[in-house]
mmCIF file of the C-alpha atoms, coordinates in Angstrom:
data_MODEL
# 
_entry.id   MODEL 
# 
loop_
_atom_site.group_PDB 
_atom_site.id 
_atom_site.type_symbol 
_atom_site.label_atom_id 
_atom_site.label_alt_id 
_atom_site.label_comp_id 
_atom_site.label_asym_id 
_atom_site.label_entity_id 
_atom_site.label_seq_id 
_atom_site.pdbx_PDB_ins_code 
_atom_site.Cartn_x 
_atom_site.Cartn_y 
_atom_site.Cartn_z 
_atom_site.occupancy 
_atom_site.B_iso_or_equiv 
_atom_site.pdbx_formal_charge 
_atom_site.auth_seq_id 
_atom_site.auth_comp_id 
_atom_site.auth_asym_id 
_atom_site.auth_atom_id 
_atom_site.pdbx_PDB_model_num 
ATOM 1   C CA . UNK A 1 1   ? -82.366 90.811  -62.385 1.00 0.00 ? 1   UNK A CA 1 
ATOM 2   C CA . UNK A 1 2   ? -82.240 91.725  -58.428 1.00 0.00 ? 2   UNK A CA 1 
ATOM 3   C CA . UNK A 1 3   ? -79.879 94.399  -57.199 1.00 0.00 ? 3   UNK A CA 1 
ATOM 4   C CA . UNK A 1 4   ? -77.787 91.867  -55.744 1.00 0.00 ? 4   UNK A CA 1 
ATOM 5   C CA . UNK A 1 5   ? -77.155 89.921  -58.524 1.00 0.00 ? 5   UNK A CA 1 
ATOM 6   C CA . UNK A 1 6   ? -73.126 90.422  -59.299 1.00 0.00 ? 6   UNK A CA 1 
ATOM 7   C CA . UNK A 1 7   ? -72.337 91.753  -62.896 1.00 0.00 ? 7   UNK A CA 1 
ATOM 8   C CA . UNK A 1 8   ? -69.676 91.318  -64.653 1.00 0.00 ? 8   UNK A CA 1 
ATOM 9   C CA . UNK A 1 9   ? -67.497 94.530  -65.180 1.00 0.00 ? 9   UNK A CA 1 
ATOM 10  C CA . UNK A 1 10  ? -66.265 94.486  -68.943 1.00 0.00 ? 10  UNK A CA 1 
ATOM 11  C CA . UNK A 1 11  ? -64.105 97.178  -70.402 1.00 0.00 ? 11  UNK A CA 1 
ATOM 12  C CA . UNK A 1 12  ? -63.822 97.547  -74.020 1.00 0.00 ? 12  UNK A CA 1 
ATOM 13  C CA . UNK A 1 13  ? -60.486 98.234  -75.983 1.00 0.00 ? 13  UNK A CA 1 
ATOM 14  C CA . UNK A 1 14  ? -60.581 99.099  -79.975 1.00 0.00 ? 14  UNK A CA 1 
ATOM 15  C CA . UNK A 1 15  ? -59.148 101.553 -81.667 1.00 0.00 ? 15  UNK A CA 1 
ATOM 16  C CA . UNK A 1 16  ? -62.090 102.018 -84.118 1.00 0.00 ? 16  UNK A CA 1 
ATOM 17  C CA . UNK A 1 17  ? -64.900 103.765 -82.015 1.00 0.00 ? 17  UNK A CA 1 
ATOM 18  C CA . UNK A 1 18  ? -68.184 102.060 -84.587 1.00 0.00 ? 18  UNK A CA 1 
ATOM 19  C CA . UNK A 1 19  ? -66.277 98.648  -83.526 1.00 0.00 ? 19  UNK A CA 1 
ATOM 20  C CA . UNK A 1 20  ? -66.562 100.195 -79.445 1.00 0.00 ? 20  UNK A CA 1 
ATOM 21  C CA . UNK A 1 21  ? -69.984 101.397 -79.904 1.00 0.00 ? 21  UNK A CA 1 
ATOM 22  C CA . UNK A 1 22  ? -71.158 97.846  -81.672 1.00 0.00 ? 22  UNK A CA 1 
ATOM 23  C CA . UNK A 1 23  ? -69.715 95.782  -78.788 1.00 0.00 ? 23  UNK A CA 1 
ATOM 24  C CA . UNK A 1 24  ? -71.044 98.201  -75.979 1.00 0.00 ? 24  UNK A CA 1 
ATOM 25  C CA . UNK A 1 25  ? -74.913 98.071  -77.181 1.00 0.00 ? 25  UNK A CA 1 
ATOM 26  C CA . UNK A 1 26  ? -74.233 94.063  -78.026 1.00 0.00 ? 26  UNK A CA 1 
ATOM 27  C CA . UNK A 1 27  ? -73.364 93.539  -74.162 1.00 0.00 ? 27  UNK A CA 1 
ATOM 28  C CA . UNK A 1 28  ? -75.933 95.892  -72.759 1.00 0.00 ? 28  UNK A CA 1 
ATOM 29  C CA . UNK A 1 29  ? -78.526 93.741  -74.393 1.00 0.00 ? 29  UNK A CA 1 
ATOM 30  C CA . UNK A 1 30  ? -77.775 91.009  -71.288 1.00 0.00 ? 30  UNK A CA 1 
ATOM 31  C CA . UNK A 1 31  ? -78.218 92.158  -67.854 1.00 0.00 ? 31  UNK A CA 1 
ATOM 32  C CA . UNK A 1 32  ? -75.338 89.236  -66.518 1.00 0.00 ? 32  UNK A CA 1 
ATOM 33  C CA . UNK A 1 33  ? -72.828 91.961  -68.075 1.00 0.00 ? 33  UNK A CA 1 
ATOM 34  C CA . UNK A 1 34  ? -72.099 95.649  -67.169 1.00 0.00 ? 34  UNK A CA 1 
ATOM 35  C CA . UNK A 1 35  ? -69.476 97.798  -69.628 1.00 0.00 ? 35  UNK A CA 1 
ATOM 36  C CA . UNK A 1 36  ? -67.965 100.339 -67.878 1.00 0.00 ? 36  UNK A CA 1 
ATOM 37  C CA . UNK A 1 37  ? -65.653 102.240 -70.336 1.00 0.00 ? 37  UNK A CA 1 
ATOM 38  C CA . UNK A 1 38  ? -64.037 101.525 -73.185 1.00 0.00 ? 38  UNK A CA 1 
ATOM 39  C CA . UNK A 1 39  ? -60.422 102.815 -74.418 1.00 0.00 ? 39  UNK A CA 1 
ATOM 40  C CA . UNK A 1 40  ? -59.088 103.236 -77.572 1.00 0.00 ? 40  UNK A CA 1 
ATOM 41  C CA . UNK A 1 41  ? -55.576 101.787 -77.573 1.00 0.00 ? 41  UNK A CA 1 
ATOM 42  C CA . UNK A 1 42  ? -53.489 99.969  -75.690 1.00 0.00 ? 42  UNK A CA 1 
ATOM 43  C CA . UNK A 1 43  ? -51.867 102.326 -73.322 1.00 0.00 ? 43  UNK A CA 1 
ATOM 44  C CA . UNK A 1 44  ? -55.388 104.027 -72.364 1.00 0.00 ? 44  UNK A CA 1 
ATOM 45  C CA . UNK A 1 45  ? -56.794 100.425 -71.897 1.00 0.00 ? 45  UNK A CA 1 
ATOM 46  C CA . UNK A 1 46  ? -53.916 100.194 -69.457 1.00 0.00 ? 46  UNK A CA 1 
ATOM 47  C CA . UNK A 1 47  ? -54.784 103.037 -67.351 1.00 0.00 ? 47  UNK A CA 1 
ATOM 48  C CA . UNK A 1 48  ? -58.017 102.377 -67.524 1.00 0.00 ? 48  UNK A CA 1 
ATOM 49  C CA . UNK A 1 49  ? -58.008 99.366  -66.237 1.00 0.00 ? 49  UNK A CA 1 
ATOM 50  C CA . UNK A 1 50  ? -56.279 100.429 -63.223 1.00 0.00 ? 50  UNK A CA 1 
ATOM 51  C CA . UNK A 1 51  ? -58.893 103.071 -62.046 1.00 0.00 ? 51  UNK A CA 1 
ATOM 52  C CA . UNK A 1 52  ? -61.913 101.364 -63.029 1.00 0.00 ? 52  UNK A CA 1 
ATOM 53  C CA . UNK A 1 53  ? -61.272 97.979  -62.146 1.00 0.00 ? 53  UNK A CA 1 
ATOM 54  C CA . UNK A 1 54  ? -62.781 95.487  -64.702 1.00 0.00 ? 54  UNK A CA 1 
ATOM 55  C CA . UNK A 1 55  ? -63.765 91.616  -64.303 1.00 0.00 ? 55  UNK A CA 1 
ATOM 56  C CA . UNK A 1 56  ? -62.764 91.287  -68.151 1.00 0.00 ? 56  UNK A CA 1 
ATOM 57  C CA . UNK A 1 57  ? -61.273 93.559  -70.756 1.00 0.00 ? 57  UNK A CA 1 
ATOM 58  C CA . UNK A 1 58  ? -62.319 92.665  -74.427 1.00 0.00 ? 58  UNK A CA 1 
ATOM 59  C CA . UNK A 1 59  ? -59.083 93.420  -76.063 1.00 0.00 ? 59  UNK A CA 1 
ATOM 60  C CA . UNK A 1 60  ? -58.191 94.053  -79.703 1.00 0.00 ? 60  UNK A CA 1 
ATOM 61  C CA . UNK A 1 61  ? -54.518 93.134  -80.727 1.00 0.00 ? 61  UNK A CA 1 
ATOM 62  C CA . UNK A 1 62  ? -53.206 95.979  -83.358 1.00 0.00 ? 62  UNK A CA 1 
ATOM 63  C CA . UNK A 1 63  ? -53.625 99.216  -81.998 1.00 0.00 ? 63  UNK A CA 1 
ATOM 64  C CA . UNK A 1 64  ? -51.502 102.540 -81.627 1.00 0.00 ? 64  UNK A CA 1 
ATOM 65  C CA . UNK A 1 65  ? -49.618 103.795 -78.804 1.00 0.00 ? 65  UNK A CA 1 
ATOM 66  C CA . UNK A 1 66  ? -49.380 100.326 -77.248 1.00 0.00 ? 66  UNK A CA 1 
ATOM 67  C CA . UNK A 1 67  ? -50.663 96.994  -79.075 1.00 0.00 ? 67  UNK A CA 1 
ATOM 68  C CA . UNK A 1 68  ? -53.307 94.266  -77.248 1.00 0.00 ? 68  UNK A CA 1 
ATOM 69  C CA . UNK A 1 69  ? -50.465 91.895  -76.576 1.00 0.00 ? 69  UNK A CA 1 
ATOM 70  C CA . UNK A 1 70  ? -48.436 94.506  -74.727 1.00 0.00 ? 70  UNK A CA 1 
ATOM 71  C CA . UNK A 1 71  ? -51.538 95.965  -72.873 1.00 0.00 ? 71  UNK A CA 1 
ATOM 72  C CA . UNK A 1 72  ? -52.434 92.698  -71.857 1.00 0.00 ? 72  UNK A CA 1 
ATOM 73  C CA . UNK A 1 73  ? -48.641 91.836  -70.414 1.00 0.00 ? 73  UNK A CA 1 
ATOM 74  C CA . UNK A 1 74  ? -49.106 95.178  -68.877 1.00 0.00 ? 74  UNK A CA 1 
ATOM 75  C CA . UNK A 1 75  ? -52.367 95.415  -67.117 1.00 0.00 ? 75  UNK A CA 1 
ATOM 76  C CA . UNK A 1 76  ? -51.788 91.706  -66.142 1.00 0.00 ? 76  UNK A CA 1 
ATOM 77  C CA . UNK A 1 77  ? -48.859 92.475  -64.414 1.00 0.00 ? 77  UNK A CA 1 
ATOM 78  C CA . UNK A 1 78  ? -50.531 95.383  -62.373 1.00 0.00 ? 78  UNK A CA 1 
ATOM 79  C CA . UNK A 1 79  ? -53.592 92.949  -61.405 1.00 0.00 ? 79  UNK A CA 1 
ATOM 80  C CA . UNK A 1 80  ? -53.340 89.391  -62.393 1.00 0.00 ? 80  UNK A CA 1 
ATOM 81  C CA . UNK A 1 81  ? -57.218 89.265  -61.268 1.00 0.00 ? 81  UNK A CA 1 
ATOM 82  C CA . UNK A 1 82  ? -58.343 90.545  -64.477 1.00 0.00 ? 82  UNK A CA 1 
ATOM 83  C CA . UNK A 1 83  ? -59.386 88.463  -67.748 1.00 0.00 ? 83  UNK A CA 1 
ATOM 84  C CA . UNK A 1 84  ? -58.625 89.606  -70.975 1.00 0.00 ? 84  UNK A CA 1 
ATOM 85  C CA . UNK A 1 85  ? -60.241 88.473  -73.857 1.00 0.00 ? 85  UNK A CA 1 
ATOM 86  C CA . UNK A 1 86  ? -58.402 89.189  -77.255 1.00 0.00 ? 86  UNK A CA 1 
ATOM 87  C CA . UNK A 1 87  ? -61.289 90.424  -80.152 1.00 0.00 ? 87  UNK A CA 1 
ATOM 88  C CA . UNK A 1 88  ? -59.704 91.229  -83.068 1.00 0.00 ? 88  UNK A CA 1 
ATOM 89  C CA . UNK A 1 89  ? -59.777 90.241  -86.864 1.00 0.00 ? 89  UNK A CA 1 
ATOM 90  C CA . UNK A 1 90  ? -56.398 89.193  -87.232 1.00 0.00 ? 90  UNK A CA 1 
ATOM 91  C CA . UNK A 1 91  ? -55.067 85.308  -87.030 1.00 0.00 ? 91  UNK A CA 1 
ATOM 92  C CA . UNK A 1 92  ? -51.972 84.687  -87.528 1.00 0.00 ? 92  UNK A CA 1 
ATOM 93  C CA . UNK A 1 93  ? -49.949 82.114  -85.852 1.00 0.00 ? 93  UNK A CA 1 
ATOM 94  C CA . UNK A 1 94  ? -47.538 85.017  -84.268 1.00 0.00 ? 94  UNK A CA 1 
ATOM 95  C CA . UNK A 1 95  ? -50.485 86.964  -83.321 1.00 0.00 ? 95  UNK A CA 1 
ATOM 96  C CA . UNK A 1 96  ? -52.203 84.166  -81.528 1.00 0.00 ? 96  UNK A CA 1 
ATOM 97  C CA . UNK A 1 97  ? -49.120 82.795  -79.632 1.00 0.00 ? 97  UNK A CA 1 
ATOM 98  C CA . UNK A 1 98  ? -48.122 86.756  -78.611 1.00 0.00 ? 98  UNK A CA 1 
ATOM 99  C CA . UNK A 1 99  ? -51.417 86.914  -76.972 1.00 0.00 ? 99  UNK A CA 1 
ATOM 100 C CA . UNK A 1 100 ? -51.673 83.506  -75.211 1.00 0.00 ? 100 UNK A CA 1 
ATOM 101 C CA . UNK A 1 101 ? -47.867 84.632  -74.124 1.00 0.00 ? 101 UNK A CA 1 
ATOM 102 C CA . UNK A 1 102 ? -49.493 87.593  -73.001 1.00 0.00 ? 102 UNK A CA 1 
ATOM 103 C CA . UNK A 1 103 ? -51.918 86.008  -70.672 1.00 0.00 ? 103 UNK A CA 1 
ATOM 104 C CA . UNK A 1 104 ? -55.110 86.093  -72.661 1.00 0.00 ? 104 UNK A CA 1 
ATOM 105 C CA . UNK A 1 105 ? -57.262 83.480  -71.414 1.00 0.00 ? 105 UNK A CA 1 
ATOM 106 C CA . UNK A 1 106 ? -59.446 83.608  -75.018 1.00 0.00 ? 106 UNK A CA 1 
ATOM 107 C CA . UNK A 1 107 ? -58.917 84.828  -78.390 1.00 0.00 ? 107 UNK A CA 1 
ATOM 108 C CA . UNK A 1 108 ? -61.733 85.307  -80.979 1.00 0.00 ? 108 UNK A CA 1 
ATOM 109 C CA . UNK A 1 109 ? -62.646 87.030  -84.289 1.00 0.00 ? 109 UNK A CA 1 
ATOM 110 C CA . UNK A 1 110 ? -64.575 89.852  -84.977 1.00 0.00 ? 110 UNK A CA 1 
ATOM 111 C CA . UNK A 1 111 ? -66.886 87.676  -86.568 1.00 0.00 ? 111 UNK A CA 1 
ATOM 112 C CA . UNK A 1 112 ? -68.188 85.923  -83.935 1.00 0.00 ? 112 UNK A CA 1 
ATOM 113 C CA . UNK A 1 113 ? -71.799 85.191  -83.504 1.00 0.00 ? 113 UNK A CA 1 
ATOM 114 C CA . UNK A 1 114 ? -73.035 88.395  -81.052 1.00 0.00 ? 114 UNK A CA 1 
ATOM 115 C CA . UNK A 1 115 ? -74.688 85.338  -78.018 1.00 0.00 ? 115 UNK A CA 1 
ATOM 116 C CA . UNK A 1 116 ? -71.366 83.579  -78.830 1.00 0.00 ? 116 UNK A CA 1 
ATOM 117 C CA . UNK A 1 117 ? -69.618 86.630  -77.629 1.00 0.00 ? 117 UNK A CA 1 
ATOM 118 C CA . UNK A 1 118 ? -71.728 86.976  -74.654 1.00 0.00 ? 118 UNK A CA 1 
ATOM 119 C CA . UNK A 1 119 ? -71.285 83.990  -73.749 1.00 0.00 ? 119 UNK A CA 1 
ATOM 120 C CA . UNK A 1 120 ? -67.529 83.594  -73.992 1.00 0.00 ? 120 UNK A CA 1 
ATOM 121 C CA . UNK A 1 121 ? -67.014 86.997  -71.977 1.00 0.00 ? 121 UNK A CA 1 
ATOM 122 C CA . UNK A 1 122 ? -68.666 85.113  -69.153 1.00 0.00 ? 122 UNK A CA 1 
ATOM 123 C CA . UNK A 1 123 ? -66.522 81.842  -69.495 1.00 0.00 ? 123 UNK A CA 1 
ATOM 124 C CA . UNK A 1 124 ? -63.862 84.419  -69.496 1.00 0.00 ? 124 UNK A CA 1 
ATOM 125 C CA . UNK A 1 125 ? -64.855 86.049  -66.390 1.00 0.00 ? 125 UNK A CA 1 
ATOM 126 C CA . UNK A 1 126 ? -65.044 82.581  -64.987 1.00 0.00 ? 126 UNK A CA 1 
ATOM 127 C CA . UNK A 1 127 ? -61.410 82.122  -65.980 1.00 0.00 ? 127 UNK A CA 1 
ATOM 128 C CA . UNK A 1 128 ? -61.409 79.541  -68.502 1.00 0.00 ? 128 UNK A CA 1 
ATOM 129 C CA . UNK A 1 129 ? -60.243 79.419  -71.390 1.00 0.00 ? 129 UNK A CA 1 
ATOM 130 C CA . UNK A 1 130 ? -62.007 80.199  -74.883 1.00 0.00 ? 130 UNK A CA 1 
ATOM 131 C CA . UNK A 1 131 ? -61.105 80.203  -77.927 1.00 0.00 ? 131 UNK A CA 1 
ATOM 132 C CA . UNK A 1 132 ? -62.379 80.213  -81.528 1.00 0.00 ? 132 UNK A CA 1 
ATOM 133 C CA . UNK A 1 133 ? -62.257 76.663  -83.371 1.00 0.00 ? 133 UNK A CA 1 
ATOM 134 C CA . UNK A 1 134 ? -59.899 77.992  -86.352 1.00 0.00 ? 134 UNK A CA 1 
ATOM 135 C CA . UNK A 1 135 ? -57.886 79.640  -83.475 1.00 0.00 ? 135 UNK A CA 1 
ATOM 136 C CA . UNK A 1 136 ? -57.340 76.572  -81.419 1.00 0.00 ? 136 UNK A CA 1 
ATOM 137 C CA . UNK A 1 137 ? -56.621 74.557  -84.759 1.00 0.00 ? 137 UNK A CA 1 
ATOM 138 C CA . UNK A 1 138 ? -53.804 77.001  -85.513 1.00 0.00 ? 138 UNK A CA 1 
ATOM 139 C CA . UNK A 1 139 ? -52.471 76.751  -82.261 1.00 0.00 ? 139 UNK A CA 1 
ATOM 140 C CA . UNK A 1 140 ? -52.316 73.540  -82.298 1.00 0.00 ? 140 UNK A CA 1 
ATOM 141 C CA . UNK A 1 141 ? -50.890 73.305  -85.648 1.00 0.00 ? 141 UNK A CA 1 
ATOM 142 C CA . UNK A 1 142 ? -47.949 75.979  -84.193 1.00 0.00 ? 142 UNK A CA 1 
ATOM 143 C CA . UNK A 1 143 ? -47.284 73.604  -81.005 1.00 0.00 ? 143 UNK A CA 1 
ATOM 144 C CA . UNK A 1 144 ? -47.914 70.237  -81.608 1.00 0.00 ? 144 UNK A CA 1 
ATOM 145 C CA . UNK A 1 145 ? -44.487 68.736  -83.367 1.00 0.00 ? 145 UNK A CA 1 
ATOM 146 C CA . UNK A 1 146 ? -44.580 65.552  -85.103 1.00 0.00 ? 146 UNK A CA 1 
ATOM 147 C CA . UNK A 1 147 ? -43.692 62.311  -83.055 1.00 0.00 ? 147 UNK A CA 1 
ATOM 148 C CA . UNK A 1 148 ? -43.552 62.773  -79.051 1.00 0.00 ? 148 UNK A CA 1 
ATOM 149 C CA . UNK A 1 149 ? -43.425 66.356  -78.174 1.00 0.00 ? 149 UNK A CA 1 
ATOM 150 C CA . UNK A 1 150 ? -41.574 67.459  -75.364 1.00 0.00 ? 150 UNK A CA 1 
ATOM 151 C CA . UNK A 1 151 ? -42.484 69.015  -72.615 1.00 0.00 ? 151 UNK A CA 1 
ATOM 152 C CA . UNK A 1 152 ? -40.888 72.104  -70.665 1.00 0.00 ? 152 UNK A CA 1 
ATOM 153 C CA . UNK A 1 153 ? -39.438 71.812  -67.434 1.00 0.00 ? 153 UNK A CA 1 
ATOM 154 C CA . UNK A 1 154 ? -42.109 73.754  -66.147 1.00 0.00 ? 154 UNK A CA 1 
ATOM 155 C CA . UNK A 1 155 ? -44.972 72.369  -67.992 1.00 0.00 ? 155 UNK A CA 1 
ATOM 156 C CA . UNK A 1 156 ? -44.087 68.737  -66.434 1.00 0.00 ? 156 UNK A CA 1 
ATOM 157 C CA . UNK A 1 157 ? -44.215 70.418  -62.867 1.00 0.00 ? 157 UNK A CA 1 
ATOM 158 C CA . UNK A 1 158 ? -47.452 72.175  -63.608 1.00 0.00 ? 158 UNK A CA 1 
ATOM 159 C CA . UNK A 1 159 ? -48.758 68.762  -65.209 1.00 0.00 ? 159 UNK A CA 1 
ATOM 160 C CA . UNK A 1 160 ? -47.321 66.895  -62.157 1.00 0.00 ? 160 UNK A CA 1 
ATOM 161 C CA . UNK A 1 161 ? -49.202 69.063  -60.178 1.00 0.00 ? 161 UNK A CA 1 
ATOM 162 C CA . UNK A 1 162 ? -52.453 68.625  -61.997 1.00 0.00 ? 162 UNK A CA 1 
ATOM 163 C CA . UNK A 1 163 ? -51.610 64.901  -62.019 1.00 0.00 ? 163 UNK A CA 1 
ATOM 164 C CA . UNK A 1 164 ? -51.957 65.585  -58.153 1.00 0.00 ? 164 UNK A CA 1 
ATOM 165 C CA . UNK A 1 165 ? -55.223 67.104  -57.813 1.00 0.00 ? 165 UNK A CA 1 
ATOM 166 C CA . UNK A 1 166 ? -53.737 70.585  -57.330 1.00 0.00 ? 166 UNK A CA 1 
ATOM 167 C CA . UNK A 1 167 ? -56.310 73.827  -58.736 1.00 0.00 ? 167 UNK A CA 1 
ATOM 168 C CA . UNK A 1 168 ? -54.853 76.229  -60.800 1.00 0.00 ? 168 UNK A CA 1 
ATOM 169 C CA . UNK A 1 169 ? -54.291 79.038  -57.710 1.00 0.00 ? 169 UNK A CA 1 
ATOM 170 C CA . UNK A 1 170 ? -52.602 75.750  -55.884 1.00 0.00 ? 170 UNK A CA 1 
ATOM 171 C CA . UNK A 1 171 ? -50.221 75.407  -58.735 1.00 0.00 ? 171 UNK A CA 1 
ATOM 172 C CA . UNK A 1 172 ? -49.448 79.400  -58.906 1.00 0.00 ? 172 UNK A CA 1 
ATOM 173 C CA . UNK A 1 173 ? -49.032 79.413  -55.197 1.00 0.00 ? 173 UNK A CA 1 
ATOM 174 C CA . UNK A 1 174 ? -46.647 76.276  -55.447 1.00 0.00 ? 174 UNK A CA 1 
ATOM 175 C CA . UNK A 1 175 ? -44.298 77.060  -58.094 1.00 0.00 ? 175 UNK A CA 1 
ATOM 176 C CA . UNK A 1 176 ? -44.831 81.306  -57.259 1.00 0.00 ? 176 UNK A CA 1 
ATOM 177 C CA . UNK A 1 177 ? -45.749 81.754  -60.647 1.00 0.00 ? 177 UNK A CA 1 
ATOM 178 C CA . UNK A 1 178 ? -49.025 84.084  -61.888 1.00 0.00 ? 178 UNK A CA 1 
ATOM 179 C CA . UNK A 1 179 ? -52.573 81.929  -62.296 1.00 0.00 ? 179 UNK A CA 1 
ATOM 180 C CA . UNK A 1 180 ? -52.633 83.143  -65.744 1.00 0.00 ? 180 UNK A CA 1 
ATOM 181 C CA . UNK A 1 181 ? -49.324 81.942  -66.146 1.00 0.00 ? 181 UNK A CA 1 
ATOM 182 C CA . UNK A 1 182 ? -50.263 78.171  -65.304 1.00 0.00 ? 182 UNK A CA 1 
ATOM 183 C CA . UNK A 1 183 ? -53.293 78.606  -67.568 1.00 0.00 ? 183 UNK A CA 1 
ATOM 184 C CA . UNK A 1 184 ? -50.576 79.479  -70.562 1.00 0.00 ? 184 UNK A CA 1 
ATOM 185 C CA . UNK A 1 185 ? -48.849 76.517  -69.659 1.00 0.00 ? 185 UNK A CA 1 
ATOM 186 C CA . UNK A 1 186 ? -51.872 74.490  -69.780 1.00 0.00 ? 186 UNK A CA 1 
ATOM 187 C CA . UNK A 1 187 ? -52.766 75.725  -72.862 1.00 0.00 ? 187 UNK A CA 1 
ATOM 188 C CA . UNK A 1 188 ? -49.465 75.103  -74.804 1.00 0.00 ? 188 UNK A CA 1 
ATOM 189 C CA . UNK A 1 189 ? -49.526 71.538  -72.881 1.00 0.00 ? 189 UNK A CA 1 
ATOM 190 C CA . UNK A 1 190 ? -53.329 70.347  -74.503 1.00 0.00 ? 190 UNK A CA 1 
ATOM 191 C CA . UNK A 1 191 ? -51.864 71.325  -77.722 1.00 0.00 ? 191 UNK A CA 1 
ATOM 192 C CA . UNK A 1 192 ? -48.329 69.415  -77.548 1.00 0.00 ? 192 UNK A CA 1 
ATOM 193 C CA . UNK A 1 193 ? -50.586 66.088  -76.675 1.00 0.00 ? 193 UNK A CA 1 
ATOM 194 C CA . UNK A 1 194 ? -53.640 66.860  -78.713 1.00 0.00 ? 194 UNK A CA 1 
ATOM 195 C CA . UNK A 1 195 ? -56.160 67.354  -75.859 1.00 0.00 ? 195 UNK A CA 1 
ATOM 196 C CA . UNK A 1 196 ? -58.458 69.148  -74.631 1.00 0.00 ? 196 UNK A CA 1 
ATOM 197 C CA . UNK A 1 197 ? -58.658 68.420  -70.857 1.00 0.00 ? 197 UNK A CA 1 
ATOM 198 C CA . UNK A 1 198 ? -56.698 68.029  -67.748 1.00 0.00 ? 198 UNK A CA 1 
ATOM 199 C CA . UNK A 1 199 ? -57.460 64.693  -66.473 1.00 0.00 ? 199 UNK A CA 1 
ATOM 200 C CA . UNK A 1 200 ? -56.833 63.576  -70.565 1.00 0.00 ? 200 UNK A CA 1 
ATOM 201 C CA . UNK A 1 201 ? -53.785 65.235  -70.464 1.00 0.00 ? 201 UNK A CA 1 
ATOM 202 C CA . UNK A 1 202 ? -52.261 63.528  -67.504 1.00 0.00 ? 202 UNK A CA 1 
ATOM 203 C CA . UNK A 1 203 ? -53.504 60.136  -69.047 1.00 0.00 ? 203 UNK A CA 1 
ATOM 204 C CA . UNK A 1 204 ? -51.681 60.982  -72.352 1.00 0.00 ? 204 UNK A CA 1 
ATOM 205 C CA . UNK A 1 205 ? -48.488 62.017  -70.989 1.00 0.00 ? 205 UNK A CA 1 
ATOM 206 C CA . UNK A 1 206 ? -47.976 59.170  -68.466 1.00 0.00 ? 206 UNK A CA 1 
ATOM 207 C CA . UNK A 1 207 ? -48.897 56.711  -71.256 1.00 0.00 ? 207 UNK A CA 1 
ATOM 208 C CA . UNK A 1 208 ? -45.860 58.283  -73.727 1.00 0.00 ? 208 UNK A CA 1 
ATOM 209 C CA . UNK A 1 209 ? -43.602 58.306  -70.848 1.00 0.00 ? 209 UNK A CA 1 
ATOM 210 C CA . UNK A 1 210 ? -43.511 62.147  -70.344 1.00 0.00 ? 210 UNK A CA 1 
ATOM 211 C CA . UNK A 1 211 ? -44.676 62.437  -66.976 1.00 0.00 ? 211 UNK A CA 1 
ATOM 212 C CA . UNK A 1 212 ? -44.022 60.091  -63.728 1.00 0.00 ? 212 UNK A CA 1 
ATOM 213 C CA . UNK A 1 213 ? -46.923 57.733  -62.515 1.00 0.00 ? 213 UNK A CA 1 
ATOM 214 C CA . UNK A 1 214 ? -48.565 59.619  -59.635 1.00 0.00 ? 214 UNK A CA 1 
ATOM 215 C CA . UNK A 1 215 ? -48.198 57.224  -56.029 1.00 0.00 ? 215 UNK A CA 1 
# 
């Protein structure tokens, strides 16, 4: 790799220090990623996030001091720039939603394949969205309500705005709203109509009536 190639800054948040010291030598072993701390609960991830400045935080959710979904809220807040990536063993619906809520633009297990890992802290640093098949399935299982779901106020303007060829930092600048906001929204709206894209999700909503024809 040349010295000019860009690395990806990834901070790593556990509160078990075998778990940090795994997931630091598993990312050192590709030179597209560069860990440059790690923290052991929430509130330290917090801090440390503002002083070193990370391109993605790999966050666990239960902690002390200050749990992932909090942390995440928090650092988010303070620079909506960064990605977090939830890591954790623990999936339960209310854990999932808290950290989509949150702003988390993935969620996996701990048991993740270690190249499956590496490669979803990339897509993260990219800013899309990742997520663990069982994950996704109970999300959707959580959002999607039988018959025609309903959409939000706000998840009809962000669709509209999709619908209109608008990116997501168009849509956060339009309705002055956070980019990781818009990707929540997007999120929650693929699971309501059973998709998994944005171009099938205009399609789908139009066709059930949710969502005014684009002129």
């Amino acid at each position: 790799m040349s010295d000019e190639t860009v690395r990806v800054r990834v901070l790593i948040v556990d509160d078990h220090p075998i778990v940090r010291a795994g997931l630091r030598a598993l990312l050192s072993t590709d030179d597209r990623l560069l860990v440059i701390g790690d923290a052991g609960n929430g509130r330290e991830a917090v801090t440390a996030s503002a002083t070193q400045a990370p391109d993605v935080v790999l966050m666990d959710l239960r902690m002390p001091e200050l749990d992932g979904a909090e942390a995440t809220a928090q650092l988010l807040s303070a620079d909506p720039a960064i990605k977090v990536l939830v890591l954790t063993t623990y999936d339960g619906d209310a854990d999932i939603v808290r950290a989509v809520e949150s702003g988390a633009v993935g969620y996996l297990l701990k048991d993740t394949p270690g190249e499956t890992l590496i490669d979803a802290v990339l897509a993260a640093a990219r800013g899309e969205t990742v997520l663990a098949p069982p994950i996704a399935a109970k999300l959707v299982s959580r959002l999607r309500a039988p018959g025609t779901p309903a959409l939000s106020r706000r998840e009809v303007e962000v669709l509209q705005a999709v619908a209109q060829g608008m990116s997501n930092p168009d849509i956060a600048a339009a309705l002055f709203i956070a980019e990781t906001t818009v990707k929540t929204h997007l999120l929650r709206i693929f699971a309501k109509l059973d998709v998994d894209d944005r171009t099938r999700a205009v399609v789908v909503a139009m066709e059930r009536g949710l969502l005014p024809s684009v002129r």
